[in-house]
Coordinates of C-alpha atoms in Angstrom, one line a residue:
Chain A
X1 CA -15.6 -50.8 -13.4
X2 CA -15.3 -48.0 -15.8
X3 CA -18.9 -47.0 -15.3
X4 CA -18.5 -46.5 -11.6
X5 CA -15.4 -44.4 -12.3
X6 CA -17.6 -42.0 -14.3
X7 CA -20.7 -42.2 -12.3
X8 CA -19.3 -40.5 -9.1
X9 CA -18.1 -37.3 -10.7
X10 CA -21.5 -37.2 -12.6
X11 CA -23.3 -37.5 -9.3
X12 CA -21.1 -34.8 -7.8
X13 CA -22.1 -32.4 -10.7
X14 CA -25.7 -33.5 -10.4
X15 CA -25.8 -32.5 -6.7
X16 CA -24.1 -29.2 -7.6
X17 CA -26.8 -28.6 -10.2
X18 CA -24.1 -28.3 -12.8
X19 CA -24.8 -31.7 -14.4
X20 CA -24.8 -31.9 -18.2
X21 CA -27.2 -33.7 -20.4
X22 CA -24.6 -36.5 -20.6
X23 CA -24.5 -36.7 -16.9
X24 CA -28.2 -37.1 -16.7
X25 CA -28.2 -39.9 -19.3
X26 CA -25.4 -41.7 -17.5
X27 CA -27.1 -41.5 -14.2
X28 CA -30.4 -42.8 -15.7
X29 CA -28.7 -45.8 -17.3
X30 CA -26.9 -46.5 -14.0
X31 CA -30.2 -46.3 -12.1
X32 CA -31.8 -48.7 -14.5
X33 CA -29.0 -51.2 -14.1
X34 CA -29.9 -52.3 -10.6
X35 CA -32.1 -51.6 -7.6
X36 CA -29.1 -51.2 -5.3
X37 CA -28.0 -48.2 -7.4
X38 CA -31.2 -46.4 -6.6
X39 CA -30.6 -47.0 -2.9
X40 CA -27.1 -45.8 -3.3
X41 CA -28.3 -42.5 -4.9
X42 CA -30.9 -42.1 -2.1
X43 CA -28.2 -42.6 0.6
X44 CA -25.9 -40.1 -1.1
X45 CA -28.7 -37.5 -1.3
X46 CA -29.3 -38.0 2.4
X47 CA -25.6 -37.6 3.2
X48 CA -25.5 -34.5 1.0
X49 CA -28.4 -32.9 2.8
X50 CA -27.4 -34.0 6.3
X51 CA -23.8 -32.7 5.9
X52 CA -25.0 -29.1 5.6
X53 CA -27.1 -29.2 8.8
X54 CA -26.2 -27.9 12.2
X55 CA -23.5 -25.6 11.0
X56 CA -24.0 -23.2 13.8
X57 CA -23.4 -25.9 16.4
X58 CA -20.1 -26.8 14.8
X59 CA -19.0 -23.2 14.8
X60 CA -20.0 -22.7 18.4
X61 CA -16.7 -23.6 19.9
X62 CA -15.1 -20.6 18.2
X63 CA -15.6 -17.2 19.7
X64 CA -14.7 -14.4 17.4
X65 CA -15.4 -11.6 19.9
X66 CA -12.9 -13.0 22.3
X67 CA -10.2 -13.7 19.7
X68 CA -10.7 -10.4 18.0
X69 CA -9.2 -8.8 21.2
X70 CA -5.9 -10.6 20.6
X71 CA -5.9 -9.8 16.9
X72 CA -6.7 -6.1 17.3
X73 CA -4.0 -5.7 20.0
X74 CA -1.5 -7.2 17.5
X75 CA -2.8 -4.8 14.9
X76 CA -2.2 -1.9 17.3
X77 CA 1.4 -3.1 17.8
X78 CA 1.9 -3.3 14.1
X79 CA 0.6 0.2 13.6
X80 CA 2.8 1.6 16.3
X81 CA 5.9 -0.1 14.9
X82 CA 5.0 1.2 11.4
X83 CA 4.6 4.8 12.7
X84 CA 8.0 4.6 14.4
X85 CA 9.6 3.3 11.3
X86 CA 8.0 6.1 9.2
X87 CA 9.3 8.8 11.6
X88 CA 12.7 7.1 11.8
X89 CA 13.0 7.1 8.0
X90 CA 11.8 10.7 7.7
X91 CA 14.3 12.0 10.2
X92 CA 17.1 9.9 8.6
X93 CA 16.5 11.5 5.3
X94 CA 16.3 15.0 6.6
X95 CA 18.7 14.6 9.5
X96 CA 16.9 17.5 11.0
X97 CA 14.8 16.0 13.7
X98 CA 14.0 19.2 15.4
X99 CA 12.2 20.5 12.4
X100 CA 10.1 17.5 11.8
X101 CA 7.2 18.6 13.9
X102 CA 7.3 22.2 12.6
X103 CA 7.3 21.1 9.0
X104 CA 4.4 18.8 9.5
X105 CA 2.4 21.6 11.2
X106 CA 3.0 24.0 8.3
X107 CA 2.0 21.5 5.7
X108 CA -1.1 20.5 7.6
X109 CA -2.2 24.0 8.1
X110 CA -1.9 24.9 4.5
X111 CA -3.7 21.9 3.3
X112 CA -6.6 22.7 5.6
X113 CA -6.6 26.3 4.4
X114 CA -6.8 25.0 0.9
X115 CA -9.6 22.7 1.3
X116 CA -11.8 25.5 2.4
X117 CA -10.4 27.8 -0.3
X118 CA -11.2 25.2 -2.9
X119 CA -14.7 24.8 -1.6
X120 CA -15.3 28.5 -1.7
X121 CA -14.2 28.6 -5.2
X122 CA -16.5 25.8 -6.1
X123 CA -19.7 27.1 -4.5
X124 CA -19.4 30.8 -4.2
X125 CA -20.9 32.9 -7.1
X126 CA -18.0 33.6 -9.4
X127 CA -19.3 36.6 -11.4
X128 CA -18.5 39.4 -9.0
X129 CA -14.9 40.0 -10.0
X130 CA -14.8 43.4 -8.5
X131 CA -15.5 42.1 -5.0
X132 CA -12.4 39.9 -5.2
X133 CA -10.2 40.7 -2.3
X134 CA -7.6 38.0 -2.0
X135 CA -7.1 36.4 1.3
X136 CA -3.5 35.5 1.3
X137 CA -2.0 32.3 2.6
X138 CA 1.6 31.9 3.2
X139 CA 3.8 28.9 3.5
X140 CA 7.4 29.2 4.4
X141 CA 10.3 26.9 5.1
X142 CA 13.3 27.6 7.2
X143 CA 16.9 26.5 6.7
X144 CA 17.0 22.7 6.6
X145 CA 13.4 22.4 5.7
X146 CA 11.5 21.3 2.6
X147 CA 7.7 21.4 2.0
X148 CA 5.3 20.5 -0.7
X149 CA 1.8 21.7 -1.2
X150 CA -1.0 21.4 -3.7
X151 CA -2.8 24.6 -4.6
X152 CA -6.5 24.8 -5.0
X153 CA -6.3 24.4 -8.8
X154 CA -4.3 21.2 -8.4
X155 CA -0.9 22.8 -9.1
X156 CA 1.8 21.2 -7.0
X157 CA 4.6 23.2 -5.5
X158 CA 7.7 21.8 -3.9
X159 CA 9.5 24.4 -1.7
X160 CA 13.2 24.2 -1.0
X161 CA 14.8 25.6 2.1
X162 CA 14.4 29.2 3.2
X163 CA 11.5 29.8 0.8
X164 CA 8.3 31.7 1.0
X165 CA 5.3 31.3 -1.2
X166 CA 2.2 33.3 -0.8
X167 CA -1.0 32.6 -2.7
X168 CA -4.6 33.7 -2.4
X169 CA -7.1 31.4 -0.6
X170 CA -8.9 31.2 -3.9
X171 CA -7.7 32.2 -7.3
X172 CA -9.4 34.7 -9.5
X173 CA -11.4 33.8 -12.5
X174 CA -8.9 35.1 -15.0
X175 CA -5.5 34.3 -13.5
X176 CA -3.7 32.4 -10.8
X177 CA -1.1 34.6 -9.1
X178 CA 1.4 33.7 -6.4
X179 CA 4.5 35.3 -5.0
X180 CA 7.7 33.5 -4.4
X181 CA 11.0 34.2 -2.6
X182 CA 13.5 31.4 -2.5
X183 CA 13.4 28.2 -4.6
X184 CA 10.5 26.1 -5.7
X185 CA 9.6 23.5 -8.2
X186 CA 6.2 24.1 -9.9
X187 CA 4.1 21.5 -11.6
X188 CA 1.3 23.7 -13.0
X189 CA -2.1 22.3 -14.0
X190 CA -3.0 23.6 -17.4
X191 CA -5.8 26.1 -17.6
X192 CA -6.1 28.2 -20.8
X193 CA -8.4 30.7 -19.2
X194 CA -6.3 31.3 -16.2
X195 CA -2.5 31.7 -16.7
X196 CA -0.4 30.9 -13.8
X197 CA 1.8 33.8 -12.7
X198 CA 4.6 33.8 -10.3
X199 CA 5.9 37.1 -9.0
X200 CA 9.5 37.2 -7.8
X201 CA 11.5 40.0 -6.4
X202 CA 11.6 41.8 -9.8
X203 CA 10.6 39.2 -12.3
X204 CA 7.2 37.9 -13.5
X205 CA 6.9 34.3 -14.8
X206 CA 3.8 33.4 -16.8
X207 CA 2.8 29.9 -17.7
X208 CA -0.1 28.0 -19.0
X209 CA 0.8 24.5 -17.7
X210 CA 4.2 23.1 -17.2
X211 CA 6.9 22.0 -14.8
X212 CA 9.8 24.2 -13.9
X213 CA 12.1 25.3 -11.1
X214 CA 12.3 28.9 -10.0
X215 CA 15.2 30.1 -7.9
X216 CA 14.9 33.6 -6.6
X217 CA 16.7 34.1 -3.3
X218 CA 16.9 37.6 -2.0
X219 CA 20.7 37.3 -1.4
X220 CA 21.3 36.3 -5.0
X221 CA 21.1 38.9 -7.7
X222 CA 19.5 36.6 -10.3
X223 CA 16.2 34.9 -10.8
X224 CA 16.7 31.5 -12.6
X225 CA 13.8 29.6 -14.2
X226 CA 14.7 26.1 -15.3
X227 CA 12.0 24.7 -17.5
X228 CA 11.6 20.9 -17.6
X229 CA 8.3 20.7 -19.4
X230 CA 6.2 23.0 -21.5
X231 CA 6.8 26.7 -22.2
X232 CA 7.3 29.6 -19.8
X233 CA 7.4 33.3 -20.4
X234 CA 9.6 35.5 -18.2
X235 CA 9.5 39.3 -18.0
X236 CA 10.9 42.1 -15.9
X237 CA 8.6 43.6 -13.3
X238 CA 9.7 47.2 -14.0
X239 CA 10.0 46.7 -17.7
X240 CA 7.1 44.4 -18.6
X241 CA 7.5 44.8 -22.3
X242 CA 10.8 42.9 -22.0
X243 CA 9.8 39.3 -22.4
X244 CA 11.5 36.1 -23.1
X245 CA 9.9 32.7 -24.0
X246 CA 11.7 29.8 -22.4
X247 CA 11.3 26.3 -23.8
X248 CA 11.8 23.0 -22.2
X249 CA 15.4 22.3 -21.5
X250 CA 16.3 25.9 -21.3
X251 CA 17.0 28.1 -18.3
X252 CA 15.8 31.7 -18.3
X253 CA 17.4 34.3 -16.1
X254 CA 16.4 37.8 -14.9
X255 CA 19.4 39.7 -13.7
X256 CA 18.7 42.0 -10.9
X257 CA 21.8 44.1 -11.3
X258 CA 21.2 45.3 -14.9
X259 CA 17.6 44.2 -15.4
X260 CA 18.5 42.1 -18.4
X261 CA 16.9 38.9 -19.5
X262 CA 18.8 35.9 -20.8
X263 CA 18.3 32.3 -21.8
X264 CA 20.7 29.4 -22.1
X265 CA 20.5 25.7 -22.9
X266 CA 21.2 23.4 -19.9
X267 CA 22.5 20.0 -20.7
X268 CA 21.7 18.6 -17.3
X269 CA 18.8 20.3 -15.6
X270 CA 19.3 18.2 -12.5
X271 CA 21.7 20.8 -11.0
X272 CA 18.6 23.0 -10.7
X273 CA 15.9 20.4 -10.0
X274 CA 17.8 17.6 -8.3
X275 CA 16.9 19.0 -4.9
X276 CA 13.3 18.0 -5.4
X277 CA 14.5 14.3 -5.2
X278 CA 16.8 15.2 -2.3
X279 CA 20.0 15.6 -4.3
X280 CA 22.5 18.3 -3.8
X281 CA 24.0 19.1 -7.2
X282 CA 26.7 21.5 -8.0
X283 CA 28.2 22.1 -11.4
X284 CA 31.4 24.2 -11.5
X285 CA 30.1 26.4 -8.8
X286 CA 32.1 28.7 -6.6
X287 CA 32.6 27.4 -3.1
X288 CA 31.0 30.6 -1.7
X289 CA 27.7 29.6 -3.4
X290 CA 28.2 25.9 -2.5
X291 CA 28.5 26.9 1.2
X292 CA 25.5 29.2 1.0
X293 CA 23.5 26.3 -0.4
X294 CA 24.7 23.9 2.3
X295 CA 23.8 26.5 5.0
X296 CA 20.2 26.6 3.6
X297 CA 19.9 22.9 3.2
X298 CA 21.2 21.8 6.6
X299 CA 20.6 24.9 8.7
X300 CA 24.3 25.4 9.6
X301 CA 26.7 28.3 9.6
X302 CA 29.8 28.0 7.6
X303 CA 32.7 30.3 8.1
X304 CA 36.0 30.3 6.4
X305 CA 39.1 30.7 8.5
X306 CA 41.1 33.8 8.2
X307 CA 43.7 33.6 5.5
X308 CA 41.7 30.9 3.7
X309 CA 39.2 33.1 2.0
X310 CA 40.7 32.6 -1.4
X311 CA 39.1 29.1 -1.2
X312 CA 35.7 30.7 -1.9
X313 CA 36.7 31.4 -5.5
X314 CA 37.5 27.8 -6.2
X315 CA 35.0 25.8 -8.2
X316 CA 33.3 22.7 -7.1
X317 CA 31.2 20.0 -8.9
X318 CA 29.3 17.1 -7.3
X319 CA 26.1 15.2 -7.4
X320 CA 25.3 14.0 -3.9
X321 CA 22.4 12.1 -2.4
X322 CA 22.0 14.3 0.6
X323 CA 22.6 12.6 3.8
X324 CA 24.2 14.3 6.8
X325 CA 26.0 17.6 6.5
X326 CA 29.1 15.8 7.7
X327 CA 29.0 13.5 4.7
X328 CA 28.6 16.4 2.3
X329 CA 31.5 18.3 4.0
X330 CA 33.7 15.3 3.9
X331 CA 33.2 15.1 0.1
X332 CA 34.3 18.7 -0.2
X333 CA 37.2 18.0 2.1
X334 CA 38.6 15.4 -0.2
X335 CA 37.7 17.1 -3.5
X336 CA 38.9 20.6 -2.6
X337 CA 41.8 19.7 -0.3
X338 CA 40.4 21.5 2.7
X339 CA 39.8 20.6 6.3
X340 CA 36.8 21.5 8.5
X341 CA 35.5 21.2 12.0
X342 CA 31.9 20.9 13.0
X343 CA 30.6 21.9 16.4
X344 CA 26.8 21.6 16.6
X345 CA 25.6 23.9 13.7
X346 CA 28.9 25.8 13.3
X347 CA 31.2 24.7 10.6
X348 CA 34.7 26.1 10.1
X349 CA 36.6 25.5 6.9
X350 CA 40.3 26.1 6.4
X351 CA 43.0 25.3 4.0
X352 CA 44.7 22.0 4.6
X353 CA 47.9 22.2 6.5
X354 CA 46.7 25.1 8.7
X355 CA 45.7 24.2 12.2
X356 CA 42.1 24.5 13.2
X357 CA 41.8 27.7 15.2
X358 CA 41.1 26.9 18.8
Chain B
X1 CA -11.6 -17.1 -12.6
X2 CA -14.7 -15.2 -11.8
X3 CA -14.3 -11.5 -11.4
X4 CA -14.3 -10.0 -7.9
X5 CA -17.6 -8.4 -7.0
X6 CA -17.7 -4.6 -6.6
X7 CA -18.3 -5.0 -2.8
X8 CA -15.4 -7.3 -2.4
X9 CA -13.2 -5.1 -4.4
X10 CA -14.2 -2.3 -2.1
X11 CA -13.4 -4.3 0.9
X12 CA -10.0 -5.4 -0.3
X13 CA -9.1 -1.8 -1.4
X14 CA -10.2 -0.4 2.0
X15 CA -8.0 -3.0 3.8
X16 CA -5.1 -2.2 1.6
X17 CA -5.5 1.5 2.5
X18 CA -5.4 0.6 6.2
X19 CA -9.1 0.8 7.0
X20 CA -9.3 -1.1 10.3
X21 CA -13.1 -1.3 10.3
X22 CA -13.2 -3.0 7.0
X23 CA -10.6 -5.5 8.3
X24 CA -12.7 -6.1 11.5
X25 CA -15.8 -6.7 9.3
X26 CA -13.9 -9.4 7.4
X27 CA -12.6 -11.0 10.5
X28 CA -16.1 -11.4 12.1
X29 CA -17.6 -12.7 8.9
X30 CA -15.1 -15.5 8.3
X31 CA -13.4 -16.2 11.6
X32 CA -15.5 -19.1 12.9
X33 CA -15.8 -21.0 9.7
X34 CA -12.0 -20.6 9.0
X35 CA -11.3 -22.0 12.5
X36 CA -13.6 -24.9 11.9
X37 CA -11.8 -25.6 8.6
X38 CA -8.4 -25.3 10.2
X39 CA -9.4 -27.7 13.0
X40 CA -9.8 -30.4 10.4
X41 CA -6.1 -30.1 9.9
X42 CA -4.5 -29.1 13.1
X43 CA -6.8 -31.2 15.3
X44 CA -7.6 -28.9 18.3
X45 CA -9.7 -25.9 18.7
X46 CA -6.8 -24.0 20.3
X47 CA -4.4 -24.7 17.4
X48 CA -7.0 -23.8 14.9
X49 CA -7.6 -20.4 16.6
X50 CA -3.9 -19.7 16.6
X51 CA -3.6 -20.5 13.0
X52 CA -6.5 -18.4 11.9
X53 CA -5.5 -15.4 14.1
X54 CA -2.0 -15.6 12.6
X55 CA -3.5 -15.5 9.1
X56 CA -5.4 -12.4 9.9
X57 CA -2.5 -10.7 11.6
X58 CA -0.3 -11.5 8.6
X59 CA -2.8 -10.1 6.2
X60 CA -2.9 -6.8 8.1
X61 CA 0.8 -6.5 8.5
X62 CA 1.3 -7.1 4.7
X63 CA -1.9 -5.4 3.7
X64 CA -0.2 -3.4 0.9
X65 CA 0.2 -6.8 -0.9
X66 CA -3.4 -7.9 -0.2
X67 CA -4.5 -8.7 -3.8
X68 CA -7.4 -11.0 -4.5
X69 CA -8.4 -12.5 -7.9
X70 CA -11.1 -15.1 -7.0
X71 CA -13.1 -14.2 -3.9
X72 CA -12.3 -13.1 -0.4
X73 CA -13.7 -16.3 0.9
X74 CA -11.6 -18.5 -1.4
X75 CA -8.5 -16.4 -0.6
X76 CA -9.0 -16.8 3.1
X77 CA -9.6 -20.5 3.0
X78 CA -6.6 -21.0 0.8
X79 CA -4.4 -19.0 3.3
X80 CA -5.8 -20.9 6.2
X81 CA -5.1 -24.3 4.5
X82 CA -1.6 -23.3 3.7
X83 CA -1.0 -22.1 7.2
X84 CA -2.5 -25.2 8.7
X85 CA -0.4 -27.5 6.6
X86 CA 2.7 -25.5 7.6
X87 CA 1.7 -25.8 11.2
X88 CA 1.3 -29.6 10.9
X89 CA 4.7 -29.8 9.2
X90 CA 6.2 -27.9 12.0
X91 CA 4.7 -30.1 14.6
X92 CA 5.3 -33.2 12.5
X93 CA 2.2 -34.8 14.0
X94 CA 0.3 -35.4 10.8
X95 CA 0.5 -39.1 11.4
X96 CA -0.5 -38.9 15.0
X97 CA -3.6 -36.8 14.4
X98 CA -4.9 -39.1 11.7
X99 CA -4.7 -42.1 14.0
X100 CA -6.4 -40.2 16.8
X101 CA -9.4 -39.5 14.5
X102 CA -9.7 -43.1 13.4
X103 CA -10.2 -44.2 17.0
X104 CA -12.6 -41.5 17.9
X105 CA -14.9 -41.9 15.0
X106 CA -15.0 -45.7 15.2
X107 CA -16.4 -45.4 18.8
X108 CA -19.2 -43.1 17.8
X109 CA -20.2 -45.1 14.8
X110 CA -20.6 -48.3 16.5
X111 CA -22.8 -46.9 19.3
X112 CA -25.4 -45.0 17.4
X113 CA -26.1 -45.7 13.7
X114 CA -28.6 -43.3 12.0
X115 CA -31.1 -42.5 14.8
X116 CA -32.0 -39.0 13.7
X117 CA -30.6 -36.5 11.3
X118 CA -28.7 -34.6 13.9
X119 CA -26.8 -37.7 14.8
X120 CA -26.3 -38.6 11.2
X121 CA -24.8 -35.2 10.5
X122 CA -22.4 -35.7 13.4
X123 CA -21.4 -39.1 12.1
X124 CA -20.9 -37.8 8.6
X125 CA -18.5 -35.2 9.8
X126 CA -16.6 -37.8 11.8
X127 CA -16.2 -39.9 8.7
X128 CA -15.0 -36.8 6.8
X129 CA -12.2 -36.5 9.3
X130 CA -10.9 -39.9 8.2
X131 CA -10.5 -38.9 4.5
X132 CA -7.3 -38.0 2.9
X133 CA -6.5 -34.3 3.0
X134 CA -7.6 -33.2 -0.5
X135 CA -10.8 -35.3 -0.4
X136 CA -11.7 -34.0 3.0
X137 CA -11.0 -30.4 2.0
X138 CA -13.2 -30.7 -1.1
X139 CA -16.1 -32.1 0.8
X140 CA -15.7 -29.6 3.7
X141 CA -15.3 -26.5 1.6
X142 CA -18.4 -27.4 -0.4
X143 CA -20.8 -28.7 2.2
X144 CA -19.6 -26.8 5.2
X145 CA -18.5 -23.5 3.8
X146 CA -20.5 -23.2 0.6
X147 CA -17.7 -22.7 -1.9
X148 CA -18.1 -23.6 -5.5
X149 CA -16.2 -26.3 -7.4
X150 CA -14.4 -23.6 -9.2
X151 CA -13.3 -21.8 -6.0
X152 CA -12.3 -25.0 -4.4
X153 CA -10.1 -25.8 -7.4
X154 CA -8.3 -22.5 -7.0
X155 CA -7.9 -23.0 -3.2
X156 CA -6.4 -26.4 -3.5
X157 CA -4.5 -25.8 -6.7
X158 CA -6.2 -28.6 -8.6
X159 CA -8.5 -28.7 -11.7
X160 CA -12.2 -28.5 -11.5
X161 CA -12.4 -32.1 -12.8
X162 CA -10.3 -33.3 -10.0
X163 CA -12.5 -31.5 -7.5
X164 CA -15.6 -33.3 -9.0
X165 CA -13.8 -36.7 -8.9
X166 CA -12.8 -36.1 -5.3
X167 CA -16.4 -35.1 -4.3
X168 CA -17.7 -38.3 -5.9
X169 CA -15.1 -40.3 -4.0
X170 CA -15.9 -38.5 -0.8
X171 CA -19.6 -39.3 -1.1
X172 CA -18.9 -42.9 -1.9
X173 CA -16.5 -43.1 1.0
X174 CA -19.1 -41.8 3.5
X175 CA -21.8 -44.1 2.1
X176 CA -19.6 -47.2 2.4
X177 CA -18.6 -46.3 5.9
X178 CA -22.2 -45.7 6.9
X179 CA -23.2 -49.1 5.6
X180 CA -20.5 -50.9 7.5

């Protein structure tokens, strides 16, 4: 009895060509034991061979071509549903549907421009520095928009609202220069031979490879550079010998009113860089600045009712996951004890207790 | 488990990235054998087609999670088996379908015993239908679909030793039925 228990798995391995020496021995002993065992093995071999025949015939009743039609139409449905879901999510985050198509166009345009720029850089002879005439590309965002691009050297730039970045189609051999107005977060690819230089309205920021946020809006009289990684050098455009080295965790500033440079430690750099992750962060900021930021972020106009302008001097702190402008305003309403009305993109703010002007 | 071949890795990655051509290629290569395998569970051609189509549609809709460690073939057969068993459970007709096959195969066997190899093949596959699920799957996956013992073990969630035992029993079962 025990022998037959062992013999069948041995035969299974033997037919699989994975039999061991022990299997072979076992089968031989079994074959010697009786004539009927030899017949059994012959029968099994025949079964083994016959079972693998006429496969095509057995598959005939299934028609892949026909059934693929149904599967591919299901796939199309899945893809359409996914696309809708993506668009829905995107517009939910931004709450600015009318900019969606514009934003996408800009991003696509720039990426195409860069692909060709990159190829030029790779294949064009690079020795003729004098012949370098930069072809400038520009990417800009309006109020309520955000964009991100990768430059030809791999550097990634995240643009906040109302920001302009211009950059050559291909960088020089000895430097990578761009011009910025507005606010952007740079993740610069290190390249010792080609420092990365950002020109702002009157500051120059030099880096060798690092991450940092630059804020240089024209209507603000200061250029802020928040360094989150590496080392950055800032200098004044008019007075280039005035330089400051800014280390990680520090914020460097170039004042436009008195041309001075300064540096300060920042405990929580999120108030400068949080916007990259879609957060709106204010730390003891005057409401006038807060409102300006909300105007940029959501493309709205905020006006303060007559007789309520002393509000603008009040300070406000918050860390908000940006949703709709209404939600942001309602936080300010509670925290600052104000009221507001929204009509389309016009927001009016007034002190609590005063009636909304009709 | 054996490593995935570079070609298969490529195929799986392409599908994960949403490449429809790669997916179509996989469909045409495996569709008919998978249907055939599923029919052994669900009984009819129609149900088998539904099961296998659903498996492919599900793979596509969850393609981000399409990860394979053994082989594409083993993965697909495993998915089809699971889906077929679910289908049976849903219909609660497992019992009914087994009885149906006993009757059908008996009729064929009595009428024509071992005339030529084509007939023998047909009879063998009828006998296979009578086997318990695991034994049937082991025999079918090996002789019909060319999977290795190792792959079959992973598909059915049993050890290789058990696969070999089941194969031995399957052969003995067929032999005994043929001698009757």
